[in-house]
Short mmCIF file of N, CA and C in Angstrom, two decimals:
data_model
loop_
_atom_site.label_atom_id
_atom_site.label_comp_id
_atom_site.label_asym_id
_atom_site.label_seq_id
_atom_site.Cartn_x
_atom_site.Cartn_y
_atom_site.Cartn_z
N MET A 385 -37.01 -8.17 -2.49
CA MET A 385 -36.05 -9.24 -2.49
C MET A 385 -34.62 -8.71 -2.40
N ASP A 386 -34.32 -7.60 -3.08
CA ASP A 386 -32.99 -7.02 -3.04
C ASP A 386 -32.66 -6.51 -1.65
N ASN A 387 -33.66 -6.01 -0.95
CA ASN A 387 -33.44 -5.49 0.40
C ASN A 387 -32.99 -6.62 1.33
N LYS A 388 -33.57 -7.81 1.17
CA LYS A 388 -33.20 -8.95 2.01
C LYS A 388 -31.76 -9.37 1.74
N ASN A 389 -31.38 -9.39 0.46
CA ASN A 389 -30.01 -9.77 0.11
C ASN A 389 -29.00 -8.75 0.63
N ALA A 390 -29.35 -7.48 0.55
CA ALA A 390 -28.46 -6.43 1.07
C ALA A 390 -28.31 -6.55 2.57
N LEU A 391 -29.40 -6.85 3.26
CA LEU A 391 -29.35 -7.01 4.71
C LEU A 391 -28.50 -8.22 5.08
N ARG A 392 -28.66 -9.30 4.34
CA ARG A 392 -27.87 -10.51 4.59
C ARG A 392 -26.39 -10.24 4.33
N ALA A 393 -26.07 -9.55 3.25
CA ALA A 393 -24.68 -9.25 2.93
C ALA A 393 -24.07 -8.33 3.99
N GLY A 394 -24.83 -7.37 4.46
CA GLY A 394 -24.34 -6.48 5.52
C GLY A 394 -24.08 -7.24 6.81
N ALA A 395 -24.97 -8.18 7.15
CA ALA A 395 -24.79 -8.97 8.37
C ALA A 395 -23.55 -9.86 8.27
N VAL A 396 -23.35 -10.47 7.11
CA VAL A 396 -22.17 -11.31 6.92
C VAL A 396 -20.89 -10.47 6.99
N ALA A 397 -20.89 -9.31 6.37
CA ALA A 397 -19.71 -8.44 6.40
C ALA A 397 -19.42 -7.96 7.82
N ALA A 398 -20.47 -7.58 8.55
CA ALA A 398 -20.28 -7.12 9.93
C ALA A 398 -19.77 -8.25 10.80
N GLY A 399 -20.34 -9.44 10.64
CA GLY A 399 -19.88 -10.58 11.44
C GLY A 399 -18.45 -10.95 11.14
N THR A 400 -18.09 -10.94 9.88
CA THR A 400 -16.71 -11.26 9.49
C THR A 400 -15.74 -10.24 10.06
N THR A 401 -16.09 -8.97 9.97
CA THR A 401 -15.24 -7.91 10.50
C THR A 401 -15.07 -8.05 12.00
N LEU A 402 -16.16 -8.33 12.70
CA LEU A 402 -16.10 -8.49 14.15
C LEU A 402 -15.21 -9.66 14.54
N MET A 403 -15.34 -10.77 13.83
CA MET A 403 -14.51 -11.94 14.14
C MET A 403 -13.03 -11.65 13.87
N MET A 404 -12.74 -10.93 12.79
CA MET A 404 -11.35 -10.61 12.50
C MET A 404 -10.77 -9.68 13.57
N LEU A 405 -11.55 -8.74 14.05
CA LEU A 405 -11.07 -7.84 15.09
C LEU A 405 -10.83 -8.59 16.39
N LEU A 406 -11.70 -9.53 16.70
CA LEU A 406 -11.53 -10.29 17.94
C LEU A 406 -10.34 -11.25 17.86
N MET A 407 -10.10 -11.80 16.70
CA MET A 407 -9.01 -12.78 16.56
C MET A 407 -7.64 -12.11 16.48
N SER A 408 -7.57 -10.87 16.05
CA SER A 408 -6.28 -10.20 15.92
C SER A 408 -6.07 -9.21 17.07
N SER A 409 -6.28 -9.70 18.25
CA SER A 409 -6.15 -8.86 19.44
C SER A 409 -4.69 -8.42 19.62
N PRO A 410 -4.47 -7.20 20.06
CA PRO A 410 -3.10 -6.75 20.30
C PRO A 410 -2.40 -7.52 21.41
N ALA A 411 -3.15 -8.25 22.24
CA ALA A 411 -2.54 -9.01 23.32
C ALA A 411 -1.62 -10.09 22.77
N PHE A 412 -1.87 -10.57 21.55
CA PHE A 412 -1.01 -11.58 20.97
C PHE A 412 0.37 -11.03 20.66
N ALA A 413 0.51 -9.73 20.54
CA ALA A 413 1.79 -9.13 20.22
C ALA A 413 2.73 -9.15 21.41
N LEU A 414 2.22 -9.40 22.61
CA LEU A 414 3.06 -9.41 23.79
C LEU A 414 3.86 -10.71 23.92
N THR A 415 3.41 -11.77 23.28
CA THR A 415 4.08 -13.05 23.37
C THR A 415 5.15 -13.15 22.29
N ARG A 416 6.38 -13.39 22.73
CA ARG A 416 7.49 -13.50 21.78
C ARG A 416 7.52 -14.90 21.19
N ASP A 417 7.79 -14.99 19.90
CA ASP A 417 7.92 -16.28 19.23
C ASP A 417 9.33 -16.82 19.42
N ASP A 418 9.48 -18.13 19.28
CA ASP A 418 10.81 -18.73 19.33
C ASP A 418 11.63 -18.23 18.15
N GLY A 419 12.86 -17.85 18.42
CA GLY A 419 13.73 -17.36 17.37
C GLY A 419 13.50 -15.90 17.03
N ASP A 420 12.60 -15.24 17.72
CA ASP A 420 12.32 -13.84 17.47
C ASP A 420 13.50 -13.00 17.98
N ASP A 421 14.10 -12.22 17.11
CA ASP A 421 15.25 -11.41 17.49
C ASP A 421 15.12 -10.04 16.86
N PRO A 422 14.28 -9.17 17.44
CA PRO A 422 14.09 -7.85 16.85
C PRO A 422 15.36 -7.01 16.96
N GLY A 423 15.58 -6.21 15.97
CA GLY A 423 16.74 -5.33 15.99
C GLY A 423 16.44 -4.05 16.75
N ALA A 424 17.36 -3.12 16.68
CA ALA A 424 17.18 -1.84 17.35
C ALA A 424 16.09 -1.05 16.63
N GLY A 425 15.37 -0.23 17.37
CA GLY A 425 14.31 0.58 16.78
C GLY A 425 14.86 1.69 15.92
N LEU A 426 13.97 2.26 15.10
CA LEU A 426 14.35 3.37 14.24
C LEU A 426 14.13 4.68 14.96
N SER A 427 15.00 5.64 14.70
CA SER A 427 14.78 6.98 15.24
C SER A 427 13.70 7.67 14.41
N LEU A 428 13.25 8.81 14.88
CA LEU A 428 12.23 9.57 14.15
C LEU A 428 12.73 9.96 12.76
N ALA A 429 13.99 10.40 12.67
CA ALA A 429 14.54 10.80 11.38
C ALA A 429 14.63 9.62 10.43
N GLU A 430 15.06 8.46 10.93
CA GLU A 430 15.14 7.27 10.08
C GLU A 430 13.75 6.84 9.61
N THR A 431 12.78 6.89 10.49
CA THR A 431 11.42 6.51 10.14
C THR A 431 10.87 7.43 9.05
N LEU A 432 11.04 8.72 9.22
CA LEU A 432 10.56 9.67 8.22
C LEU A 432 11.31 9.50 6.90
N GLY A 433 12.60 9.19 6.99
CA GLY A 433 13.38 8.98 5.78
C GLY A 433 12.91 7.77 4.99
N TRP A 434 12.70 6.64 5.67
CA TRP A 434 12.31 5.40 5.01
C TRP A 434 10.87 5.43 4.51
N PHE A 435 9.96 5.98 5.32
CA PHE A 435 8.54 5.84 5.02
C PHE A 435 7.88 7.09 4.45
N VAL A 436 8.61 8.21 4.39
CA VAL A 436 8.05 9.44 3.80
C VAL A 436 8.95 9.93 2.66
N ALA A 437 10.21 10.22 2.98
CA ALA A 437 11.10 10.82 1.98
C ALA A 437 11.43 9.86 0.85
N LEU A 438 11.78 8.62 1.16
CA LEU A 438 12.16 7.68 0.11
C LEU A 438 11.03 7.40 -0.88
N PRO A 439 9.79 7.15 -0.44
CA PRO A 439 8.73 6.97 -1.43
C PRO A 439 8.49 8.21 -2.30
N ILE A 440 8.61 9.40 -1.71
CA ILE A 440 8.43 10.63 -2.49
C ILE A 440 9.54 10.75 -3.53
N VAL A 441 10.78 10.48 -3.14
CA VAL A 441 11.90 10.55 -4.07
C VAL A 441 11.74 9.53 -5.19
N LEU A 442 11.35 8.30 -4.84
CA LEU A 442 11.14 7.28 -5.87
C LEU A 442 10.03 7.68 -6.83
N PHE A 443 8.95 8.25 -6.31
CA PHE A 443 7.86 8.71 -7.17
C PHE A 443 8.36 9.79 -8.13
N LEU A 444 9.13 10.74 -7.61
CA LEU A 444 9.63 11.82 -8.46
C LEU A 444 10.59 11.31 -9.52
N VAL A 445 11.44 10.34 -9.16
CA VAL A 445 12.38 9.77 -10.14
C VAL A 445 11.62 9.05 -11.24
N ILE A 446 10.63 8.24 -10.87
CA ILE A 446 9.86 7.51 -11.88
C ILE A 446 9.07 8.48 -12.76
N ALA A 447 8.45 9.50 -12.15
CA ALA A 447 7.71 10.48 -12.93
C ALA A 447 8.64 11.24 -13.87
N GLY A 448 9.85 11.57 -13.40
CA GLY A 448 10.81 12.25 -14.25
C GLY A 448 11.25 11.40 -15.43
N LEU A 449 11.47 10.11 -15.18
CA LEU A 449 11.85 9.22 -16.28
C LEU A 449 10.73 9.08 -17.30
N VAL A 450 9.50 9.04 -16.84
CA VAL A 450 8.37 8.97 -17.76
C VAL A 450 8.27 10.24 -18.59
N MET A 451 8.47 11.40 -17.94
CA MET A 451 8.39 12.66 -18.67
C MET A 451 9.52 12.79 -19.69
N VAL A 452 10.72 12.34 -19.33
CA VAL A 452 11.84 12.41 -20.27
C VAL A 452 11.58 11.48 -21.46
N GLY A 453 11.05 10.30 -21.18
CA GLY A 453 10.72 9.37 -22.27
C GLY A 453 9.64 9.92 -23.17
N ASP A 454 8.69 10.63 -22.62
CA ASP A 454 7.61 11.20 -23.42
C ASP A 454 8.11 12.36 -24.26
N LYS A 455 9.01 13.18 -23.72
CA LYS A 455 9.53 14.33 -24.47
C LYS A 455 10.42 13.89 -25.62
N SER A 456 11.05 12.72 -25.49
CA SER A 456 11.94 12.27 -26.56
C SER A 456 11.14 11.87 -27.80
N ARG A 457 9.85 11.61 -27.67
CA ARG A 457 9.01 11.23 -28.80
C ARG A 457 8.20 12.40 -29.34
N LYS A 458 8.39 13.60 -28.86
CA LYS A 458 7.58 14.75 -29.28
C LYS A 458 7.81 15.11 -30.74
N GLY A 459 9.02 14.87 -31.28
CA GLY A 459 9.32 15.25 -32.65
C GLY A 459 8.73 14.32 -33.68
N GLN A 460 8.25 13.16 -33.27
CA GLN A 460 7.71 12.20 -34.22
C GLN A 460 6.27 12.57 -34.59
N PRO A 461 5.87 12.27 -35.82
CA PRO A 461 4.46 12.49 -36.19
C PRO A 461 3.55 11.58 -35.38
N GLU A 462 2.32 11.97 -35.27
CA GLU A 462 1.35 11.24 -34.43
C GLU A 462 1.20 9.80 -34.87
N GLY A 463 1.21 9.54 -36.17
CA GLY A 463 1.03 8.19 -36.67
C GLY A 463 2.23 7.30 -36.39
N ALA A 464 3.40 7.89 -36.15
CA ALA A 464 4.61 7.10 -35.92
C ALA A 464 4.76 6.64 -34.47
N ARG A 465 3.99 7.23 -33.57
CA ARG A 465 4.07 6.84 -32.16
C ARG A 465 3.52 5.45 -31.96
N GLN A 466 4.19 4.70 -31.12
CA GLN A 466 3.70 3.36 -30.78
C GLN A 466 3.32 3.36 -29.30
N SER A 467 2.16 2.86 -29.00
CA SER A 467 1.70 2.83 -27.61
C SER A 467 2.18 1.59 -26.92
#
């Protein structure tokens, strides 16, 4: 009985995926919408800055703030820490 349910679930998942791929064809991207006003494209350096460097910097800043906050509580006894 479990095998039948797994087969049915796989068929539904495959059918849903196929329909989503067919409905989101890249050909729809060629048609401009009313009021569509794209700006200038990003250069390679700008793209790397926004989507690679900035997330890494933000991660490091947040991790640093967490580490500084954790070190400030090192002198307290274990029972005095609040989670």
